[in-house]
CSV table of C-alpha atoms in Angstrom, one decimal:
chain,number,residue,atom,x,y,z
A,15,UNK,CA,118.2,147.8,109.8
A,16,UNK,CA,118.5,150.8,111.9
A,17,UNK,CA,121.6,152.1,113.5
A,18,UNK,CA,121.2,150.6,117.2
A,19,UNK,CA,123.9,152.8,118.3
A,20,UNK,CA,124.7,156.3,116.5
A,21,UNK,CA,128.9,155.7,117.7
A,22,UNK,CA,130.7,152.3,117.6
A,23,UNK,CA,134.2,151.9,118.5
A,24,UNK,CA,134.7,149.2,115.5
A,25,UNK,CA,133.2,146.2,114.5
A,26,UNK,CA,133.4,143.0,116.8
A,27,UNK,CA,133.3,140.9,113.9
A,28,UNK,CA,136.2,142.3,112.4
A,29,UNK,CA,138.5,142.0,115.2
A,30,UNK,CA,137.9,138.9,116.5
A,31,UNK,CA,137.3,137.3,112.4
A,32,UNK,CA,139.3,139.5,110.4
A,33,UNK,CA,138.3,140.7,107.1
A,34,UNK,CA,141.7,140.1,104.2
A,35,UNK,CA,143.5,137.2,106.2
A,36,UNK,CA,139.7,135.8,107.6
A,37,UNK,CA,139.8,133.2,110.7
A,38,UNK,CA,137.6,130.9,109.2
A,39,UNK,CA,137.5,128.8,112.2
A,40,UNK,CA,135.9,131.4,114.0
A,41,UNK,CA,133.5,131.7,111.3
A,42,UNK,CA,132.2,128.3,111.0
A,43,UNK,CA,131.7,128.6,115.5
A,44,UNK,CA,129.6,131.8,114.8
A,45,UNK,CA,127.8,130.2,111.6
A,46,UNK,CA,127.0,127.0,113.8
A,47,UNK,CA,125.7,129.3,116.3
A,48,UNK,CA,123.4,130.8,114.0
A,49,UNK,CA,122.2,128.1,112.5
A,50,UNK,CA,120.5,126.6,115.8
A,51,UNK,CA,117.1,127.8,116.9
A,52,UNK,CA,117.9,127.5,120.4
A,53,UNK,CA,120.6,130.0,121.1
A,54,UNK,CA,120.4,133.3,121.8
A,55,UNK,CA,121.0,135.2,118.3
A,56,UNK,CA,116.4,135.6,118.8
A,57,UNK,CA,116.1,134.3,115.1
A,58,UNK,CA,115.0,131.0,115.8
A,59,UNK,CA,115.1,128.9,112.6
A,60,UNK,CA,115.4,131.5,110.1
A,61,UNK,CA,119.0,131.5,109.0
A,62,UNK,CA,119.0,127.1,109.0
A,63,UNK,CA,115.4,127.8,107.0
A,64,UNK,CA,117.2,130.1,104.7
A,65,UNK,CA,120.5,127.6,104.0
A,66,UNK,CA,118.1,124.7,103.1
A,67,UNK,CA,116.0,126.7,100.9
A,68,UNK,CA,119.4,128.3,99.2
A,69,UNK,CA,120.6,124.1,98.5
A,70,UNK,CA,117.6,122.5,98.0
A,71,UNK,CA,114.7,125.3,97.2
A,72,UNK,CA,112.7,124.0,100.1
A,73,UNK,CA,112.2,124.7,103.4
A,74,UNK,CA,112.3,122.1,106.4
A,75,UNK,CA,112.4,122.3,109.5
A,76,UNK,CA,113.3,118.5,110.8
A,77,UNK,CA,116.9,118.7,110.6
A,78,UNK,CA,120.1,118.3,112.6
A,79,UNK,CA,123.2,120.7,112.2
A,80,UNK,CA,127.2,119.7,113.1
A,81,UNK,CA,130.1,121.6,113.0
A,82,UNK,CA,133.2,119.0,112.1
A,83,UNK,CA,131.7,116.4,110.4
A,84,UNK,CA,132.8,112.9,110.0
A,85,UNK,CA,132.6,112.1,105.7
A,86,UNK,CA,134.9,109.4,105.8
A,87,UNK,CA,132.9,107.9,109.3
A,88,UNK,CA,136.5,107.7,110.9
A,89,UNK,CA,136.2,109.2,114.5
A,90,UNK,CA,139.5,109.3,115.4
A,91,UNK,CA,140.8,112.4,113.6
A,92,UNK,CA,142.5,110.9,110.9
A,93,UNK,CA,139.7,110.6,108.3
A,94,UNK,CA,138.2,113.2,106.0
A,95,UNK,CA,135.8,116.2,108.0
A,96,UNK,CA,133.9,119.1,106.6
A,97,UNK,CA,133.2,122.3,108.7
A,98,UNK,CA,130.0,121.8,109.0
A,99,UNK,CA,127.0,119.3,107.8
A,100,UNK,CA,123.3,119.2,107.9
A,101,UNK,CA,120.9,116.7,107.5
A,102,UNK,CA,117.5,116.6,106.9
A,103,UNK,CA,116.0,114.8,109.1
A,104,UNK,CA,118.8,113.3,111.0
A,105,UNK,CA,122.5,113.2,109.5
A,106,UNK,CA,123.1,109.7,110.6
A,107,UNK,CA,120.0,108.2,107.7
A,108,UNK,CA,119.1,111.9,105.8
A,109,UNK,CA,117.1,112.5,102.5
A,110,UNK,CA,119.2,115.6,102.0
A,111,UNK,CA,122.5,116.2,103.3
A,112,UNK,CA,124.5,120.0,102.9
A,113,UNK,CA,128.3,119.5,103.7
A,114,UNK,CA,130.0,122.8,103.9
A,115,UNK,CA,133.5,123.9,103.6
A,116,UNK,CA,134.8,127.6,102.8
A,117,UNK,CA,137.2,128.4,100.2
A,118,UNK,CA,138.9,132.1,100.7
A,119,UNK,CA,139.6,134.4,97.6
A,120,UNK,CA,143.1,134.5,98.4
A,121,UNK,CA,143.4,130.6,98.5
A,122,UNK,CA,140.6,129.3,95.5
A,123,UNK,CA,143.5,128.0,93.6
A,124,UNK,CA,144.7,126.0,96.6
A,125,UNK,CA,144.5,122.4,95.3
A,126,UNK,CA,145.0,120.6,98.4
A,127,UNK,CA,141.7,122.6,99.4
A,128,UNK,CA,140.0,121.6,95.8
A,129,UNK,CA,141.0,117.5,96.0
A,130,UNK,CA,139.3,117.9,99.4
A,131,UNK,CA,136.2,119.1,98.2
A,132,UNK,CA,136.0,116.6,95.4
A,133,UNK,CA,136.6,113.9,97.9
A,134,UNK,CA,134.0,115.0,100.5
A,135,UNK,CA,131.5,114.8,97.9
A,136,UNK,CA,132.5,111.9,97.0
A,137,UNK,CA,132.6,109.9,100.7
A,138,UNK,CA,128.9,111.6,101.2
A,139,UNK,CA,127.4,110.1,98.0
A,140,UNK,CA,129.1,106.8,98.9
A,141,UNK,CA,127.5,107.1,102.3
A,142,UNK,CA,124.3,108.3,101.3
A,143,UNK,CA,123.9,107.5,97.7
A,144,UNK,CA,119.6,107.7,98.5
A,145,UNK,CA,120.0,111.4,99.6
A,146,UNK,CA,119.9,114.5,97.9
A,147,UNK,CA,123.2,116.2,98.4
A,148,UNK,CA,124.7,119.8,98.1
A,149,UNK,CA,128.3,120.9,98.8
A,150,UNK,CA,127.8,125.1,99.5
A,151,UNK,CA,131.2,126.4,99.6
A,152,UNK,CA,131.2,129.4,101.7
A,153,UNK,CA,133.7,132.4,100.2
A,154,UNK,CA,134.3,136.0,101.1
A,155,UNK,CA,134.5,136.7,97.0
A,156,UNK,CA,132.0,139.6,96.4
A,157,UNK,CA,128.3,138.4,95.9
A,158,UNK,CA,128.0,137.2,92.0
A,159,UNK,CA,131.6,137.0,91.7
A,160,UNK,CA,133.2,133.7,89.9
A,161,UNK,CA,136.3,132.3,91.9
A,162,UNK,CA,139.6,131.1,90.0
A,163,UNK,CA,139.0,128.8,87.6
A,164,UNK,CA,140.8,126.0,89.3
A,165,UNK,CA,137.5,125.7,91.4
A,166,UNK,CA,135.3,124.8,88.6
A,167,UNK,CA,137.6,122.7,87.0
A,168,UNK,CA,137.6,120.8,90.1
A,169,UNK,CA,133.8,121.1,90.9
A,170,UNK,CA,132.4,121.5,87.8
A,171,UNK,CA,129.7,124.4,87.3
A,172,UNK,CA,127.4,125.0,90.3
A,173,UNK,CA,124.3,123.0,90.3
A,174,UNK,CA,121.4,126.2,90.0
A,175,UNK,CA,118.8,123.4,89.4
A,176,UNK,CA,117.1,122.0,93.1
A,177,UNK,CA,116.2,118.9,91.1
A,178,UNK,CA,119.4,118.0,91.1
A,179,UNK,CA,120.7,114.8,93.1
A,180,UNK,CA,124.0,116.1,93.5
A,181,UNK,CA,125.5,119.6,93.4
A,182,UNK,CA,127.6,122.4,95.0
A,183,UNK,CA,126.8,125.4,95.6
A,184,UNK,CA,129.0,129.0,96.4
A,185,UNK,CA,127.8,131.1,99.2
A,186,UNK,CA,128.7,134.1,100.4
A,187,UNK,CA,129.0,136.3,103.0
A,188,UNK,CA,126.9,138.9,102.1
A,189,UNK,CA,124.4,136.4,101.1
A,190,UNK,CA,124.6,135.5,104.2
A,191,UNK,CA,124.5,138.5,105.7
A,192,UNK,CA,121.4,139.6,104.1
A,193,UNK,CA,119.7,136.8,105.6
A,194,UNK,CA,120.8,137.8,109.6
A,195,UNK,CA,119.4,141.4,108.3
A,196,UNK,CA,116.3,140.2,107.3
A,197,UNK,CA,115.6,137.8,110.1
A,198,UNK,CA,116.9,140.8,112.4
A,199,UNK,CA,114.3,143.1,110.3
A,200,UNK,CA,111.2,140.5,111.1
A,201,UNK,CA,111.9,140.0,115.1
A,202,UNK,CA,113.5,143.4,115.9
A,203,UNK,CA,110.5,143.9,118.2
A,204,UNK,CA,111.1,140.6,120.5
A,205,UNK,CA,115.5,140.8,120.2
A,206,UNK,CA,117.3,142.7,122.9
A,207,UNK,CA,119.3,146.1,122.3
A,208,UNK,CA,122.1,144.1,122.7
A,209,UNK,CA,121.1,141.7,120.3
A,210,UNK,CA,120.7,143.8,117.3
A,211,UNK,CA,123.7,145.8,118.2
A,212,UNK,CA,125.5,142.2,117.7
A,213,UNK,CA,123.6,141.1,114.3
A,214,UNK,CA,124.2,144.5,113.0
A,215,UNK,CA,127.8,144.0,113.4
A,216,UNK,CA,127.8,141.0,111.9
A,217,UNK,CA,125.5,142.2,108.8
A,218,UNK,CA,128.1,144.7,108.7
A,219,UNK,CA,131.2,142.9,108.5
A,220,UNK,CA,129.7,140.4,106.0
A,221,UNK,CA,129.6,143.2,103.5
């Protein structure tokens, strides 16, 4: 995507996210923001579009998105909650279901992190043993790059086939990033000057 501007005094992203010690609640805020239609990034559905075809090799539009997410069902704080869950159509009865948690290069080997994981999966196939489910772990490894070994040995290898029932999946940012650029590409005639300034950051910083 073009330059917007041909002098930027920093990247937004990077102050207010980090880079090396990231705020990944911050991230998972601007991530939910993307992935509704309805606010005002102007990509309408592409980057939820682009999520559900990256777990499931599909795309569908009928879906509901949640940032802190109930796997246990407990409501009161104490039970088990992911950063952020979709379900296809609804969450509450889905056919697919993404749960997504993030798991920082600095911190893969973190088993407390890891035990979570395992048992997020496992509370969402208990809830939903009819649905089609994929954990995508969100990291800021480079793209391709394998994380510590501890992860798989936790997970297991990721599930590459959309066939099947149960998987996890490792995303990253500049995966993600490519998909804002994109997006930003195909509507850079109806999105604002300030608007692209903003995406381009972001495409930035997920680099």
């Amino acid at each position: 995507m073009e330059s917007v501007y041909a002098v930027k005094d920093g990247n937004v992203f990077e102050a207010c996210l980090g880079r090396s010690a990231l705020k990944w609640d911050a991230f998972w805020h601007l991530f939910e923001w993307l992935l509704t239609p309805e606010e005002g990034h102007g990509l309408g559905p592409s980057i939820q579009l682009r999520l559900i075809e990256f777990a499931f090799g599909t795309s569908e539009a009928t879906c509901v998105v949640k940032r802190e997410f109930p796997v246990s069902g407990q409501m009161d704080g104490k039970g088990k909650w992911v950063d952020l869950a979709l379900g296809i159509p609804t969450l509450v009865s889905p056919t697919h279901l993404i749960i997504m948690d993030d798991v920082g290069v600095a911190h893969a080997g973190d088993m407390r992190k890891l035990k979570n994981l395992t048992e997020y999966m496992s509370l969402s196939k208990q809830s939903h043993p009819n649905a089609q489910l994929r954990t995508v772990v969100v990291t800021n490894a480079p793209n391709g790059a394998k994380l510590a070994s501890a992860v798989y040995k936790a997970l297991g290898e990721e599930a590459l086939e959309y066939a099947a029932l149960t998987g996890w999946r490792l995303l990253s940012l500049h995966t993600i990033g490519s998909w804002v650029k994109e997006s930003a590409i195909n509507r850079q005639e109806s999105l604002s000057i300030k608007t692209k300034y903003i995406l381009e950051d972001f495409v930035e910083w997920c680099q």
